[in-house]
Structure formats: structure tokens, C-alpha cells
XYZ file of C-alpha atoms in Angstrom:
464
model
C -0.269 0.038 0.241
C 1.473 3.384 -0.496
C 2.268 5.901 0.953
C -0.327 7.861 -0.449
C -3.641 5.654 0.087
C -2.956 5.413 3.743
C -2.690 9.093 4.005
C -5.856 9.308 2.786
C -7.151 6.203 5.339
C -5.865 7.230 8.287
C -7.132 11.172 7.584
C -8.582 13.306 10.448
C -11.803 13.473 8.374
C -11.642 9.732 7.335
C -12.090 8.713 10.945
C -15.190 10.606 11.136
C -17.125 10.268 8.235
C -17.036 6.091 8.399
C -18.282 6.412 11.247
C -20.394 9.181 10.264
C -21.651 6.543 7.158
C -22.669 3.770 9.589
C -24.611 4.816 11.634
C -26.984 7.312 9.092
C -26.899 4.332 7.402
C -28.180 2.082 10.444
C -30.324 4.153 11.820
C -31.924 4.581 8.450
C -32.561 0.691 7.659
C -33.703 0.533 10.740
C -36.450 2.914 10.220
C -37.120 1.067 6.895
C -37.895 -2.412 8.216
C -39.512 -1.382 11.401
C -43.615 -2.295 12.052
C -45.574 0.987 12.141
C -46.274 0.225 15.635
C -43.178 1.148 16.681
C -43.188 5.222 15.973
C -46.970 5.395 17.065
C -44.750 5.844 20.819
C -43.072 8.565 21.975
C -40.097 7.932 22.193
C -39.642 4.877 20.277
C -38.755 1.516 21.845
C -35.686 1.577 19.828
C -32.276 -0.650 20.218
C -29.059 0.041 22.602
C -27.103 0.068 19.143
C -29.653 2.305 16.931
C -29.941 3.953 19.466
C -26.732 4.526 20.011
C -26.711 5.250 16.286
C -28.899 8.244 16.851
C -27.068 9.518 19.930
C -23.660 9.555 18.308
C -25.012 11.236 13.986
C -24.997 14.539 15.432
C -21.408 14.944 17.402
C -20.341 13.364 13.843
C -22.029 15.915 12.364
C -21.010 18.373 14.248
C -17.017 17.475 14.062
C -17.447 16.948 10.289
C -19.414 20.442 9.916
C -16.192 22.249 11.936
C -12.868 21.176 10.336
C -12.744 24.872 9.122
C -14.515 28.207 10.820
C -17.000 29.048 10.753
C -17.293 31.939 8.123
C -20.788 32.736 8.509
C -23.685 32.400 11.037
C -25.751 29.917 8.471
C -22.840 27.958 9.226
C -23.378 28.429 13.390
C -27.141 28.105 13.941
C -26.894 24.597 11.975
C -24.373 23.544 14.171
C -25.707 25.445 17.392
C -28.773 22.787 15.887
C -26.495 19.957 16.450
C -25.209 20.191 19.657
C -28.927 21.176 20.758
C -30.282 17.766 19.415
C -26.977 16.490 21.231
C -27.184 17.303 24.646
C -32.021 17.502 23.928
C -31.364 13.066 22.981
C -30.795 11.847 26.425
C -33.370 13.780 27.573
C -35.733 12.790 25.258
C -35.156 9.378 26.444
C -33.814 10.143 30.614
C -35.387 7.428 33.342
C -35.078 4.838 30.274
C -33.647 1.324 31.946
C -31.426 1.558 28.222
C -27.648 0.258 29.008
C -25.450 2.721 27.508
C -28.301 5.193 28.982
C -26.703 6.651 32.129
C -22.968 7.080 29.763
C -24.811 8.872 27.354
C -26.306 11.851 29.004
C -22.871 12.196 30.729
C -21.162 11.843 27.980
C -23.923 14.599 25.868
C -23.455 16.143 29.243
C -19.190 16.947 28.829
C -18.831 17.110 24.825
C -22.187 19.566 24.474
C -20.444 21.577 26.678
C -17.587 21.696 24.769
C -19.624 22.340 21.507
C -21.370 25.276 22.581
C -17.245 27.209 23.924
C -16.472 26.049 20.599
C -19.154 28.205 18.680
C -18.552 30.603 21.176
C -14.992 31.404 20.538
C -14.796 30.201 16.611
C -17.973 33.019 15.111
C -15.334 33.606 12.718
C -17.483 35.846 10.659
C -18.115 38.329 13.437
C -14.302 38.264 14.985
C -11.901 38.114 11.238
C -9.068 37.563 13.644
C -9.798 34.313 15.963
C -9.026 33.110 11.804
C -4.909 32.573 12.884
C -6.119 30.020 15.574
C -8.584 28.024 14.375
C -8.830 25.022 16.129
C -11.226 22.286 14.862
C -13.652 20.874 17.413
C -11.877 17.446 17.327
C -8.905 19.167 18.145
C -10.023 20.468 21.245
C -11.801 17.288 22.199
C -10.019 16.197 24.733
C -8.506 19.538 25.762
C -10.344 20.907 28.964
C -8.061 22.115 31.051
C -6.434 25.543 29.098
C -5.655 27.839 32.594
C -4.632 24.876 34.740
C -0.903 25.566 35.627
C 0.279 24.768 39.015
C 2.349 28.058 37.933
C 1.927 30.513 35.099
C 4.060 30.308 32.993
C 4.352 33.999 32.677
C 3.823 35.259 35.562
C 5.349 38.519 36.693
C 4.573 36.603 40.171
C 6.005 34.168 40.097
C 10.525 33.828 40.630
C 13.167 31.834 39.260
C 12.151 28.871 41.430
C 8.566 28.306 41.181
C 9.737 29.229 37.067
C 12.166 25.795 37.562
C 9.366 24.180 38.634
C 7.734 23.824 34.856
C 8.809 21.162 32.824
C 8.414 22.238 29.066
C 10.741 18.460 27.806
C 10.364 16.077 30.522
C 13.130 13.056 30.369
C 12.267 9.627 30.358
C 13.113 9.437 34.158
C 10.487 12.351 34.539
C 8.101 10.072 32.833
C 8.413 6.970 34.680
C 7.919 8.521 37.506
C 4.789 10.567 36.632
C 3.577 6.792 35.581
C 4.395 5.150 38.851
C 3.079 7.880 41.040
C -0.192 7.969 38.476
C -0.473 3.947 39.290
C 0.109 3.733 42.650
C -1.958 6.936 43.553
C -5.066 4.898 41.792
C -3.667 1.678 43.908
C -4.570 3.234 47.020
C -7.592 5.387 46.595
C -8.881 2.637 44.608
C -8.625 0.164 47.766
C -9.685 3.047 49.697
C -12.819 3.379 47.428
C -13.393 -0.717 47.987
C -13.471 -0.860 51.507
C -15.428 3.265 51.697
C -17.832 1.220 49.449
C -18.285 -1.869 51.936
C -18.977 0.095 54.423
C -21.618 1.732 53.035
C -23.269 -0.957 51.889
C -23.353 -2.394 55.472
C -25.003 1.036 56.776
C -27.660 0.322 54.633
C -28.977 -2.233 57.055
C -28.861 0.192 59.206
C -29.513 4.104 57.866
C -32.875 6.116 58.270
C -34.361 6.835 55.210
C -33.575 10.088 52.954
C -37.090 12.015 52.862
C -39.221 12.379 50.037
C -39.943 15.580 50.532
C -37.381 18.086 48.689
C -35.123 19.514 51.347
C -35.767 22.989 50.188
C -39.379 22.548 51.450
C -37.566 20.866 54.745
C -35.820 24.123 55.388
C -38.819 26.607 54.964
C -41.108 23.743 57.515
C -37.832 24.293 60.210
C -38.695 28.198 60.097
C -42.207 28.090 60.062
C -43.103 24.853 62.246
C -39.194 24.510 63.763
C -39.816 21.150 61.927
C -35.712 19.306 62.591
C -34.717 19.114 58.355
C -32.031 16.776 59.283
C -30.514 14.400 61.557
C -26.552 13.575 62.752
C -27.398 10.255 61.846
C -28.760 11.332 57.954
C -25.758 13.676 57.940
C -22.995 11.160 58.400
C -24.221 9.072 55.729
C -24.716 11.364 52.947
C -20.762 12.187 53.379
C -20.417 8.277 53.597
C -21.864 7.734 50.433
C -20.384 11.000 48.769
C -16.747 9.249 49.459
C -17.944 7.118 47.204
C -18.245 9.303 44.314
C -15.337 11.714 45.243
C -12.844 8.985 44.779
C -14.133 7.082 41.586
C -14.104 10.518 40.198
C -10.995 11.519 41.762
C -9.376 7.614 40.263
C -11.445 8.379 36.925
C -8.990 11.359 36.755
C -6.116 10.050 37.512
C -6.775 6.925 35.323
C -7.318 9.583 31.984
C -4.040 11.155 33.340
C -2.385 7.476 33.001
C -2.678 7.201 30.171
C -1.795 10.333 28.635
C 0.804 9.338 29.856
C 1.381 6.250 28.814
C 0.656 7.674 24.929
C 2.732 10.190 25.197
C 6.193 8.375 26.468
C 5.009 5.568 23.596
C 4.225 8.286 20.173
C 5.172 11.020 21.103
C 8.582 11.053 22.985
C 11.679 10.624 22.023
C 14.897 8.609 23.064
C 17.201 9.883 21.223
C 17.573 14.126 20.587
C 19.214 13.526 16.684
C 15.736 10.826 15.710
C 15.123 12.052 12.076
C 12.391 10.147 11.712
C 8.723 11.740 10.973
C 6.539 10.631 14.178
C 3.633 7.619 13.070
C 1.358 9.998 13.576
C 2.514 12.144 11.114
C 3.759 9.981 9.018
C -0.076 8.475 8.587
C -1.584 11.691 8.097
C -3.491 11.890 12.066
C -1.728 14.854 13.118
C 0.783 17.869 10.915
C 4.114 18.831 12.316
C 1.827 21.825 13.352
C -0.570 19.681 15.410
C 2.210 16.677 16.667
C 3.919 19.764 18.487
C 0.734 21.777 20.077
C -0.921 17.992 21.503
C 2.960 17.878 22.923
C 2.615 20.915 24.158
C -0.541 20.019 25.887
C 0.048 16.660 26.944
C 3.953 17.378 28.929
C 1.393 20.601 30.393
C -1.126 18.534 31.146
C 0.713 15.378 32.572
C 3.621 17.971 34.511
C 2.421 20.568 35.040
C -1.213 21.237 36.223
C -3.341 21.060 38.921
C -4.914 18.337 40.036
C -9.230 17.656 40.355
C -9.120 18.397 43.447
C -6.591 19.897 45.738
C -8.011 18.609 49.160
C -11.483 20.709 49.205
C -11.632 20.333 52.552
C -9.302 22.138 53.878
C -10.856 25.662 52.309
C -11.378 28.769 54.618
C -13.392 30.418 52.123
C -16.314 30.206 49.040
C -13.239 31.049 46.558
C -10.791 29.076 48.186
C -13.102 26.203 47.490
C -14.925 26.122 44.156
C -12.233 28.842 42.470
C -8.695 25.754 43.583
C -9.975 23.044 44.877
C -12.619 21.409 43.975
C -13.914 20.259 40.997
C -11.497 22.263 38.310
C -12.338 20.516 34.959
C -15.108 22.589 34.676
C -13.681 25.499 35.877
C -13.047 27.130 32.580
C -17.113 26.500 31.714
C -18.636 28.077 34.339
C -16.897 31.672 34.058
C -17.157 31.314 29.490
C -20.747 30.752 29.640
C -22.349 31.819 32.642
C -20.344 34.825 33.858
C -18.432 36.438 31.769
C -21.441 36.004 29.162
C -24.041 37.705 33.294
C -21.292 39.724 33.905
C -21.081 41.703 30.061
C -25.062 41.664 29.810
C -24.785 44.271 33.028
C -21.433 45.996 33.058
C -22.840 48.441 31.066
C -26.370 49.609 32.833
C -24.989 48.462 36.595
C -21.761 49.355 39.129
C -18.636 46.473 38.146
C -18.861 45.141 41.586
C -22.093 44.412 41.599
C -22.063 42.803 37.723
C -19.587 40.953 39.169
C -21.864 40.204 41.959
C -24.188 38.614 38.966
C -21.986 37.238 37.309
C -20.442 35.086 40.112
C -24.559 34.114 40.423
C -24.656 33.220 36.580
C -21.484 30.507 36.851
C -23.083 28.880 39.905
C -26.997 29.222 37.382
C -24.715 27.533 34.837
C -23.519 24.300 36.932
C -27.165 23.746 39.166
C -28.354 23.692 35.199
C -24.979 20.735 34.523
C -25.960 19.091 38.024
C -30.219 18.791 37.019
C -29.980 18.047 33.666
C -27.200 14.408 35.532
C -30.212 14.792 37.811
C -33.373 14.432 35.101
C -31.373 12.180 32.498
C -30.668 10.158 34.453
C -33.758 9.933 37.073
C -36.132 11.193 34.975
C -37.346 13.677 38.429
C -36.638 17.416 38.444
C -36.650 18.578 43.404
C -34.651 22.009 42.172
C -32.806 20.684 45.087
C -29.648 20.435 42.421
C -30.892 24.617 41.313
C -31.451 25.394 45.101
C -27.684 23.918 46.679
C -25.795 26.010 43.481
C -27.425 29.382 43.935
C -27.208 29.579 47.965
C -23.722 29.223 47.509
C -23.724 31.528 45.403
C -25.407 33.379 47.385
C -23.118 32.519 50.590
C -20.015 33.336 47.798
C -21.836 36.893 47.354
C -21.739 37.844 51.352
C -18.507 36.421 52.378
C -16.934 38.699 49.975
C -19.177 41.220 51.348
C -17.971 40.735 54.249
C -14.421 38.774 54.245
C -13.291 40.457 50.923
C -11.178 44.228 52.315
C -8.544 41.484 54.682
C -5.630 41.116 53.285
C -4.190 37.651 52.826
C -1.528 39.181 55.895
C -3.728 40.183 58.038
C -5.389 36.970 58.385
C -3.668 34.695 61.195
C -3.766 30.850 61.768
C -7.055 31.416 64.586
C -8.940 33.926 61.705
C -8.341 31.082 59.471
C -9.217 28.288 61.506
C -12.747 30.194 62.439
C -12.784 30.461 58.641
C -12.687 26.847 58.416
C -15.938 25.418 61.015
C -17.690 28.979 59.496
C -17.594 27.140 55.818
C -17.737 23.670 57.155
C -21.250 24.316 58.988
C -22.468 25.791 56.048
C -21.646 23.421 53.325
C -23.522 20.647 56.066
C -26.392 22.786 56.526
C -26.859 22.901 53.276
C -25.245 19.632 51.655
C -28.316 17.086 52.078
C -29.818 19.173 48.866
C -26.395 17.911 46.464
C -26.589 14.265 47.672
C -30.133 13.475 48.036
C -31.228 13.359 44.834
C -29.089 11.361 43.953
C -29.575 8.924 47.676
C -33.641 8.606 47.082
C -32.499 6.645 42.878
C -29.074 5.231 43.674
C -29.283 1.388 43.789
C -26.647 0.274 46.077
C -25.832 -2.805 43.521
C -25.253 -0.638 41.282
C -21.820 0.359 43.652
C -18.558 -0.439 40.569
C -16.732 -2.522 42.996
C -15.130 -5.901 43.525
C -16.717 -6.613 46.735
C -19.995 -5.223 46.447
C -21.245 -8.948 45.605
C -19.335 -9.971 47.779
C -21.396 -7.853 51.190
C -24.588 -8.127 49.518
C -24.585 -11.702 50.286
C -23.545 -10.440 53.312
C -25.892 -8.463 54.539
C -29.489 -10.133 53.151
C -27.996 -12.655 55.183
C -27.693 -11.107 58.143
């Protein structure tokens, strides 16, 4: 086979057009050959393969139409329609017990967000400067954390010692140490997850039932009737469940980092500086030389120079510290670009900048609540408003905290003040925490906890 034919087969466009053709053909074949009764219900009951084809078709179409800049409004609105269709499909089949539905809900949320960010950044018919910086949606699909350096490489505040910590060209030894460290972290957290899951399953036999009445109503009844909305045992039960969720997120992130490090080690790291051979990804036309260099730089920054997904969130002493630097740093850019900046920029001409910034904070928390409500609706087909209540309350707390304590300078905050603030924030978080976790707890089955010991522990509990 010639190098030209290899290039044509492995071209990025073909890697999209081939599966796109398969999904469309498979869907059309089902539509033509299925009985009329299939379409008398909405949504129609579909085989898993057809549902998968329908789900991925808008995404593949979106990718195929974004290999070049968005130069016209017509293309922009076509892409916007595809993005809306993509995130709508799991909602149409919300709560259905299809084998892959829960996974599709997560995929639609994550990559739907990416679609909306892409559309915001690449409307070149409004800004011709974007043409020079254009990268296709496929190119950006794995790059979630554009501004996540441990130490910004061009920061004026960083000294020479801090700048020396930034790794620009890792050695083989550094890569191997990173892989080994990541593997140890994964194994350690997995063992903790197994223990935590086992003890949680055992505790469910004696745990109190989660109230069906939503938390914000119970909180209102506390102020009007004096009925206690939560108990200490219920809080402990929720924290136990939340520890499982936290560990799963953390392990998944480290696994992703481990895989990226292996890919970098195999395909992007040259053991010889005088290696004159073109990398295999360039030889087969999967990447251009520019894309190869850019992807290599991103991998280095992700593996060695970026903050972790979680940074000891239990040590936070202020809402800003918790939400901005310690908790779920994966979606920071999303909340900023789709929530904070649009609301702030909309209000700046009409209100003082401080007020606009406050409303921008509420906009960021509103986007967060919308994403979490999407997960609850898509997975369980319920809407209680508890996620919205939780995040908007935290937005208000964030603003009030900044108004009350924002004037303090860092050198004025003593250890005693920091400890008192930490305690106050902990109490506030625990008081509103049920609104976040209860919707999942009401619908989550213990048997769904994906650990090796789940089955055996469940049998042991049933025999008690």
C-alpha cells in the first residue's frame, strides 16, 4: 500500500466520515424495516445499537462541519442546532433503562458543553482574528483545562525557583516516575474506595431513609414550624455516600492522566535527540507537524504542570478558595465562559462593576446548577429543584462572604482567623449539603456501586 493511500485512509476527516456513514446507514435501515407500531409511541422503543447510532450522529455531524472556521451565520446556527439536538436526545429518553443510557447522559453533558464553548470561541464571521487561531472541534475535544497551570509560565509574580518547577521537556526518567506515582495513587485510592463502598453497603441496613419531601421545603418548614430538616446520622450517611462519589471522580481523573502519560511515552517522547524519523502520527496523516507539536505541548502541561482535579477541598477556608482552587477544577472554564462572563458583560453598561461581578458569580453557579439538574433528569427522570437551590444558595454565600471578609489582606489573616473561617464554612456546607446529595441517594441502587466487593458484601447483608 502506498503512502498516499495510507494518508487517505487515516485522514482525520475519514476517521469521522466513516463512522458517520455507518451510524446514518444503520439508523435508516432500522427506520425502513421497523414496523409502524414502533413509531406510535414517543419516544419510540429502540434497540441499543440504533439508540447509539442516533445519539452519536449529531456529534459526528458537528465534528465533520467544524474542520474549517465558521464563516457564516447559517453554519453557526446549523451547528447550534446539532449541539442542542445532541444534548436533547438523553433527555428525550430520560429515565429509560437502556444499557448505555447513563453513560450517554454524561457524554452528552461533557461534550455538549464543549460544543457550546467551541461555538462561542469560533464565530469567525464576527471576528476575523479568530481565523489565525482556529482549531477544529475534534482538536479541542480532549483539552478541557486550558488555564490550569500550577504556576503560570508567564506570571510576573513567579520567581526563578517557581519557574524552574515547570517541566517543558520531560526526560524518560521523569515520565516513568510520573507513571509509577500515578499508578500507586490509583491503586491506593481504589483500595480506599473498596473499603468505603463496603462499609457504606453495610451501613445502609441501619441507615435512616432519605425523606421524599425535597430539602428546600423541609428547610422552609424548619423556619415556619420548627421541624428539623436533617439529623446527624443522615448527614453522616450522606457524607459516606459522597466519599464514594469523590473517590470515583478522583480515580477516573488519575486513570485518564495515566493513559495520557502512556500515549505520550509511546508516541510523543523521543529517547534520542538526533532522531530524524517523522513520528508515526505525522507519517499516517493523523496530525500535521504543527498539530503534533501543539498536542505534545498540551500533554506535557497536562501531565506535569497542571493542578489536580481536586486539591484538598476539605481545607478550604472561604467559598472562593473552595470553588475556584480546590473543588472540581475540570469545569472552571465552562462556568466562567458560559455563566460568569456573559452575565457580567451584559450588566456592566447598566450597573456598577461590583454589582455586575456579583451577578456574574450567580450566573456561573446557575450554569453549574443547570448541568447538575441535567444529570438528575437524564438519569432518573425527576426534577426537584434541589440542585438549583444548592448552587444558587452557594452563589449567594460566595457573594456575602466576599462582601464581609473580602477587604482582609492575606498578611492580616492569622491562623486563628483561618481556622474560624474554616469552621464557619464547614458548618454552612453541611447545612445545605442534603440538597446536593439527596436526589441521587433517593434513586441510587446500592448494587450499582462498581466495586469488586459489592456482590459479596450484599450477599453478606442479605444473610444477616
